[in-house]
mmCIF file of C-alpha atoms in Angstrom:
data_model
loop_
_atom_site.group_PDB
_atom_site.id
_atom_site.type_symbol
_atom_site.label_atom_id
_atom_site.label_comp_id
_atom_site.label_asym_id
_atom_site.label_seq_id
_atom_site.Cartn_x
_atom_site.Cartn_y
_atom_site.Cartn_z
ATOM 1 C CA UNK A 1117 0.000 0.000 0.000
ATOM 2 C CA UNK A 1118 1.432 3.392 -0.993
ATOM 3 C CA UNK A 1119 1.448 5.988 1.772
ATOM 4 C CA UNK A 1120 3.018 9.030 0.169
ATOM 5 C CA UNK A 1121 1.640 11.534 2.668
ATOM 6 C CA UNK A 1122 3.563 10.093 5.582
ATOM 7 C CA UNK A 1123 7.233 10.595 6.211
ATOM 8 C CA UNK A 1124 9.233 7.443 5.737
ATOM 9 C CA UNK A 1125 10.636 7.686 9.247
ATOM 10 C CA UNK A 1126 7.120 7.639 10.668
ATOM 11 C CA UNK A 1127 6.212 4.556 8.634
ATOM 12 C CA UNK A 1128 9.332 2.759 9.793
ATOM 13 C CA UNK A 1129 8.693 3.711 13.413
ATOM 14 C CA UNK A 1130 5.059 2.611 13.141
ATOM 15 C CA UNK A 1131 6.042 -0.784 11.731
ATOM 16 C CA UNK A 1132 8.637 -1.328 14.438
ATOM 17 C CA UNK A 1133 6.112 -0.433 17.131
ATOM 18 C CA UNK A 1134 3.394 -2.670 15.689
ATOM 19 C CA UNK A 1135 1.110 0.321 15.416
ATOM 20 C CA UNK A 1136 -2.093 0.333 13.428
ATOM 21 C CA UNK A 1137 -1.244 0.992 9.761
ATOM 22 C CA UNK A 1138 -2.283 4.421 8.493
ATOM 23 C CA UNK A 1139 -5.588 4.469 6.656
ATOM 24 C CA UNK A 1140 -5.681 5.328 2.951
ATOM 25 C CA UNK A 1141 -6.855 8.784 1.908
ATOM 26 C CA UNK A 1142 -10.014 9.212 -0.160
ATOM 27 C CA UNK A 1143 -9.422 12.428 -2.130
ATOM 28 C CA UNK A 1144 -13.187 12.976 -2.489
ATOM 29 C CA UNK A 1145 -13.540 13.735 1.215
ATOM 30 C CA UNK A 1146 -11.897 16.030 3.694
ATOM 31 C CA UNK A 1147 -9.497 14.115 5.860
ATOM 32 C CA UNK A 1148 -8.371 14.725 9.346
ATOM 33 C CA UNK A 1149 -4.975 13.894 10.732
ATOM 34 C CA UNK A 1150 -4.614 14.224 14.452
ATOM 35 C CA UNK A 1151 -1.227 15.854 14.765
ATOM 36 C CA UNK A 1152 -0.995 15.256 18.492
ATOM 37 C CA UNK A 1153 -1.897 11.566 18.163
ATOM 38 C CA UNK A 1154 0.611 11.078 15.347
ATOM 39 C CA UNK A 1155 3.316 12.915 17.280
ATOM 40 C CA UNK A 1156 2.690 10.907 20.432
ATOM 41 C CA UNK A 1157 2.790 7.613 18.492
ATOM 42 C CA UNK A 1158 5.931 8.691 16.643
ATOM 43 C CA UNK A 1159 7.863 9.515 19.786
ATOM 44 C CA UNK A 1160 6.562 6.455 21.653
ATOM 45 C CA UNK A 1161 7.801 4.290 18.776
ATOM 46 C CA UNK A 1162 11.242 5.843 19.206
ATOM 47 C CA UNK A 1163 11.288 4.823 22.850
ATOM 48 C CA UNK A 1164 10.270 8.051 24.550
ATOM 49 C CA UNK A 1165 8.294 7.149 27.652
ATOM 50 C CA UNK A 1166 6.845 10.598 28.360
ATOM 51 C CA UNK A 1167 3.797 11.131 26.102
ATOM 52 C CA UNK A 1168 4.156 14.070 23.750
ATOM 53 C CA UNK A 1169 1.790 16.889 24.718
ATOM 54 C CA UNK A 1170 0.701 20.245 23.423
ATOM 55 C CA UNK A 1171 2.387 23.111 25.162
ATOM 56 C CA UNK A 1172 -0.184 24.500 27.579
ATOM 57 C CA UNK A 1173 0.420 27.357 29.959
ATOM 58 C CA UNK A 1174 -2.132 28.827 32.329
ATOM 59 C CA UNK A 1175 -0.193 32.062 32.557
ATOM 60 C CA UNK A 1176 1.000 33.543 29.249
ATOM 61 C CA UNK A 1177 2.693 36.886 28.701
ATOM 62 C CA UNK A 1178 0.343 38.015 25.904
ATOM 63 C CA UNK A 1179 -0.934 41.518 26.455
ATOM 64 C CA UNK A 1180 -3.137 43.951 24.552
ATOM 65 C CA UNK A 1181 -1.265 46.222 22.180
ATOM 66 C CA UNK A 1182 -0.338 49.344 24.155
ATOM 67 C CA UNK A 1183 -0.461 51.703 21.173
ATOM 68 C CA UNK A 1184 -2.332 52.003 17.900
ATOM 69 C CA UNK A 1185 -1.197 49.495 15.300
ATOM 70 C CA UNK A 1186 -0.195 52.388 13.005
ATOM 71 C CA UNK A 1187 2.551 53.367 15.451
ATOM 72 C CA UNK A 1188 3.518 49.836 16.504
ATOM 73 C CA UNK A 1189 6.677 48.047 15.379
ATOM 74 C CA UNK A 1190 5.665 44.572 14.175
ATOM 75 C CA UNK A 1191 7.764 41.516 13.391
ATOM 76 C CA UNK A 1192 7.185 37.976 12.177
ATOM 77 C CA UNK A 1193 8.439 34.845 13.889
ATOM 78 C CA UNK A 1194 8.479 31.554 11.965
ATOM 79 C CA UNK A 1195 9.373 27.965 12.748
ATOM 80 C CA UNK A 1196 10.835 27.443 9.269
ATOM 81 C CA UNK A 1197 14.604 27.166 8.914
ATOM 82 C CA UNK A 1198 16.916 29.291 6.800
ATOM 83 C CA UNK A 1199 17.783 27.925 3.372
ATOM 84 C CA UNK A 1200 20.978 25.905 3.182
ATOM 85 C CA UNK A 1201 22.787 25.274 -0.109
ATOM 86 C CA UNK A 1202 25.577 23.147 1.319
ATOM 87 C CA UNK A 1203 25.680 19.417 1.973
ATOM 88 C CA UNK A 1204 22.962 18.215 4.322
ATOM 89 C CA UNK A 1205 25.539 16.715 6.687
ATOM 90 C CA UNK A 1206 27.108 20.143 7.144
ATOM 91 C CA UNK A 1207 23.869 21.969 7.793
ATOM 92 C CA UNK A 1208 24.236 24.141 10.907
ATOM 93 C CA UNK A 1209 22.208 23.018 13.909
ATOM 94 C CA UNK A 1210 18.835 24.601 14.497
ATOM 95 C CA UNK A 1211 18.724 27.689 16.591
ATOM 96 C CA UNK A 1212 17.255 31.164 16.656
ATOM 97 C CA UNK A 1213 18.170 33.202 13.594
ATOM 98 C CA UNK A 1214 17.170 36.588 12.229
ATOM 99 C CA UNK A 1215 16.631 37.943 8.753
ATOM 100 C CA UNK A 1216 16.291 41.377 7.234
ATOM 101 C CA UNK A 1217 12.645 42.468 7.316
ATOM 102 C CA UNK A 1218 13.160 44.754 4.308
ATOM 103 C CA UNK A 1219 15.010 42.159 2.239
ATOM 104 C CA UNK A 1220 13.832 38.692 3.318
ATOM 105 C CA UNK A 1221 15.075 35.508 1.644
ATOM 106 C CA UNK A 1222 13.137 34.269 -1.383
ATOM 107 C CA UNK A 1223 12.289 31.090 0.493
ATOM 108 C CA UNK A 1224 12.858 29.277 3.732
ATOM 109 C CA UNK A 1225 13.731 25.627 4.321
ATOM 110 C CA UNK A 1226 10.666 23.604 5.251
ATOM 111 C CA UNK A 1227 11.383 20.086 4.013
ATOM 112 C CA UNK A 1228 12.510 18.961 7.451
ATOM 113 C CA UNK A 1229 9.101 19.744 8.958
ATOM 114 C CA UNK A 1230 6.158 17.369 9.004
ATOM 115 C CA UNK A 1231 3.296 18.773 6.993
ATOM 116 C CA UNK A 1232 1.079 17.425 4.256
ATOM 117 C CA UNK A 1233 3.489 17.604 1.327
ATOM 118 C CA UNK A 1234 0.935 15.916 -0.952
ATOM 119 C CA UNK A 1235 -1.754 18.537 -0.440
ATOM 120 C CA UNK A 1236 0.331 21.703 -0.501
ATOM 121 C CA UNK A 1237 3.796 23.161 -0.929
ATOM 122 C CA UNK A 1238 5.863 25.989 0.488
ATOM 123 C CA UNK A 1239 7.082 27.523 -2.770
ATOM 124 C CA UNK A 1240 5.042 30.669 -1.995
ATOM 125 C CA UNK A 1241 6.833 32.265 0.950
ATOM 126 C CA UNK A 1242 3.810 34.396 1.788
ATOM 127 C CA UNK A 1243 1.605 31.339 2.252
ATOM 128 C CA UNK A 1244 3.346 30.614 5.548
ATOM 129 C CA UNK A 1245 5.492 33.707 6.179
ATOM 130 C CA UNK A 1246 3.513 36.770 5.008
ATOM 131 C CA UNK A 1247 6.425 39.189 4.987
ATOM 132 C CA UNK A 1248 5.462 40.826 1.696
ATOM 133 C CA UNK A 1249 1.933 41.521 2.981
ATOM 134 C CA UNK A 1250 3.474 43.167 6.064
ATOM 135 C CA UNK A 1251 5.776 45.199 3.833
ATOM 136 C CA UNK A 1252 2.711 46.401 1.900
ATOM 137 C CA UNK A 1253 0.909 47.335 5.114
ATOM 138 C CA UNK A 1254 4.016 49.178 6.301
ATOM 139 C CA UNK A 1255 4.205 51.069 2.979
ATOM 140 C CA UNK A 1256 0.554 52.076 3.463
ATOM 141 C CA UNK A 1257 1.298 53.349 6.965
ATOM 142 C CA UNK A 1258 -0.774 50.681 8.708
ATOM 143 C CA UNK A 1259 2.167 49.525 10.853
ATOM 144 C CA UNK A 1260 5.919 49.829 11.222
ATOM 145 C CA UNK A 1261 7.818 46.768 10.074
ATOM 146 C CA UNK A 1262 10.644 45.780 12.423
ATOM 147 C CA UNK A 1263 14.136 45.766 10.934
ATOM 148 C CA UNK A 1264 14.404 42.035 11.542
ATOM 149 C CA UNK A 1265 12.144 38.994 11.458
ATOM 150 C CA UNK A 1266 13.100 35.860 13.349
ATOM 151 C CA UNK A 1267 13.139 32.125 12.973
ATOM 152 C CA UNK A 1268 12.874 29.499 15.666
ATOM 153 C CA UNK A 1269 13.089 26.118 13.938
ATOM 154 C CA UNK A 1270 10.979 23.572 15.750
ATOM 155 C CA UNK A 1271 12.931 21.399 18.155
ATOM 156 C CA UNK A 1272 9.973 19.475 19.617
ATOM 157 C CA UNK A 1273 11.263 20.310 23.059
ATOM 158 C CA UNK A 1274 9.109 22.577 25.151
ATOM 159 C CA UNK A 1275 11.976 22.991 27.609
ATOM 160 C CA UNK A 1276 14.401 24.234 24.918
ATOM 161 C CA UNK A 1277 11.732 26.497 23.503
ATOM 162 C CA UNK A 1278 10.942 28.036 26.883
ATOM 163 C CA UNK A 1279 14.450 28.199 28.347
ATOM 164 C CA UNK A 1280 16.629 28.930 25.313
ATOM 165 C CA UNK A 1281 14.797 29.998 22.179
ATOM 166 C CA UNK A 1282 12.025 32.188 23.602
ATOM 167 C CA UNK A 1283 14.373 34.336 25.726
ATOM 168 C CA UNK A 1284 16.675 34.787 22.718
ATOM 169 C CA UNK A 1285 13.815 35.875 20.448
ATOM 170 C CA UNK A 1286 12.517 38.201 23.162
ATOM 171 C CA UNK A 1287 15.966 39.758 23.491
ATOM 172 C CA UNK A 1288 16.184 40.355 19.749
ATOM 173 C CA UNK A 1289 12.677 41.828 19.665
ATOM 174 C CA UNK A 1290 13.587 44.185 22.495
ATOM 175 C CA UNK A 1291 16.736 45.268 20.622
ATOM 176 C CA UNK A 1292 14.491 46.200 17.691
ATOM 177 C CA UNK A 1293 11.892 47.872 19.965
ATOM 178 C CA UNK A 1294 9.181 45.511 18.712
ATOM 179 C CA UNK A 1295 5.666 46.146 20.022
ATOM 180 C CA UNK A 1296 3.954 43.130 18.452
ATOM 181 C CA UNK A 1297 5.109 39.797 17.073
ATOM 182 C CA UNK A 1298 3.065 37.655 14.736
ATOM 183 C CA UNK A 1299 3.805 33.975 15.274
ATOM 184 C CA UNK A 1300 3.549 31.986 12.066
ATOM 185 C CA UNK A 1301 4.406 28.362 12.860
ATOM 186 C CA UNK A 1302 4.722 26.014 9.936
#
């Protein structure tokens, strides 16, 4: 049975764990993939004993915007990685990175993320990182685009995200005097 919508590593892990085989997709109907169930099964098959969970925090630092959007500095934060033209084995490790908000890259690296690669693609940067729409809004005076946008490639570790990546992104946003950040996870 062909299962092109699943990553080969997931299929291998599922077989090794004697998990229920994925069901075939009927293109005539909307399908539903439970990301959390698939993630939990994937990590359990790799031997992780702690079930994978959504990040859930009772106390979050989100606040209302303290000034009109027209006078607010806005940035984008993505989970996509920067493009890499070198050999895959020499790809730098994931970590927080920044890019020029006025001159963003033509594309970002997304192939290492799990998403439905049969149903869509990421050739259109604005479909998952709407930097050009923000540039247009900034040109119209609707907001002030921050000098930098940021990337936080997914590490699937809530601890690393909370203790390492989030403080680094916050520091960079403060350097740029950012008032609002739009999170655009892939």
